XYZ file of C-alpha atoms in Angstrom:
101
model
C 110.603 105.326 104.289
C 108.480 108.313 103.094
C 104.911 105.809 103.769
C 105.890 105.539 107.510
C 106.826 109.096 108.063
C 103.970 110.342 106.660
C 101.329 108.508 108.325
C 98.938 110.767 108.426
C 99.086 111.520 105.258
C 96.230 112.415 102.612
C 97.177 109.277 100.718
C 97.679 107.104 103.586
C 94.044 107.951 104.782
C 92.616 107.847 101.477
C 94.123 104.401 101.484
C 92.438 103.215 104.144
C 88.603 104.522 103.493
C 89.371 102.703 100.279
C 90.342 99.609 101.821
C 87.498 99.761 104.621
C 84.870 100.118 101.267
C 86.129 96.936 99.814
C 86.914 95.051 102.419
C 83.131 95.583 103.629
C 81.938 94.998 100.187
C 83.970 91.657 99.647
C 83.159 90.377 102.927
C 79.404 91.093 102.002
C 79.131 90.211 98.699
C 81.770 87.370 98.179
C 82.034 86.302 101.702
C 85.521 87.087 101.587
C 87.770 88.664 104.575
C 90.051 90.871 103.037
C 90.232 92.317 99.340
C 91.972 92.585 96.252
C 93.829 96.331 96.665
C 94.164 96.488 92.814
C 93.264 100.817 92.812
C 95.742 101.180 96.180
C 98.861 99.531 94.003
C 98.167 101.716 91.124
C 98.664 104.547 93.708
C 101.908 102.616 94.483
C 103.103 102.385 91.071
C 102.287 106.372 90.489
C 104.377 107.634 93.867
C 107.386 104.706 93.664
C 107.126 103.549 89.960
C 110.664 102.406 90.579
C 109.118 99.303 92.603
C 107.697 98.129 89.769
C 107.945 96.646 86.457
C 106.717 98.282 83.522
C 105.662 96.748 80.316
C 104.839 98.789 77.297
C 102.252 97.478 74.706
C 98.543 98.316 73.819
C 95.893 97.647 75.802
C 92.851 96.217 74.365
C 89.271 95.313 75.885
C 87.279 92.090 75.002
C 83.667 93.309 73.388
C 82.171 90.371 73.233
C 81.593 86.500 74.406
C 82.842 85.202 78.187
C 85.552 87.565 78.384
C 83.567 90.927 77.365
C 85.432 93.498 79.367
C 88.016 91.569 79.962
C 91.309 93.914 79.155
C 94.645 92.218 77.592
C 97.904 93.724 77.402
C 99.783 93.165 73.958
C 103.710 93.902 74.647
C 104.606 96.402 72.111
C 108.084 98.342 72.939
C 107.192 101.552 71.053
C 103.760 102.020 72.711
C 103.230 105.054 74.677
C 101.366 103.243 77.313
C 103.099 101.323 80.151
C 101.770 98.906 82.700
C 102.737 98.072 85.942
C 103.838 94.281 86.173
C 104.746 93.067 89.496
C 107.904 93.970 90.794
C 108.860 94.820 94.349
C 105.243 94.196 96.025
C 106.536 93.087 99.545
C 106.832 96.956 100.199
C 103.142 97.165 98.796
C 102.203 94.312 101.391
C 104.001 95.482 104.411
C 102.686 99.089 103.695
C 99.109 97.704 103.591
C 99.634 95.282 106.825
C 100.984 98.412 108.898
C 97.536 99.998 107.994
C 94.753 99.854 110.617
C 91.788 98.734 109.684
């Protein structure tokens, strides 16, 4: 697999600082151990987008109330924007849990 080989990579070590940075900032902020690699999957999706799902539709962001910011995803099969939706995330896992941290 093209991850392992390169393991020294650019992206592989970008990776990591990444994952250092929020895995610091999680454990100090939200007293959690361990974080939520949301940016490092979106790097997934752009280098193997066939492990993934897409979904076209428009994406629109909440301005106001509770949920300001919040971003929602209405399907929409002409759209010229797709979104990565799941798919084959055990590589994405086993990729991250080779990492050293």
């Amino acid at each position: 697999d093209q991850w392992q080989r390169k393991a020294g990579s650019v992206v592989r070590d970008l990776l990591v600082t990444a994952h250092r940075c929020y895995m610091d900032s999680y454990r100090r902020w939200e007293c959690i151990d361990g974080c939520f690699p949301h940016d490092s999957i979106a790097v997934f999706a752009a280098v193997h987008p066939d492990r993934f799902v897409e979904v076209r539709g428009r994406v629109e962001v909440v301005t106001d109330g509770p949920e300001r910011g919040r971003t929602r995803l209405i399907p929409d099969d002409s759209s010229h924007i797709g979104v990565a939706m799941g798919g084959r995330l055990k590589f994405v896992r086993e990729f991250l849990d080779s990492m050293e941290f």
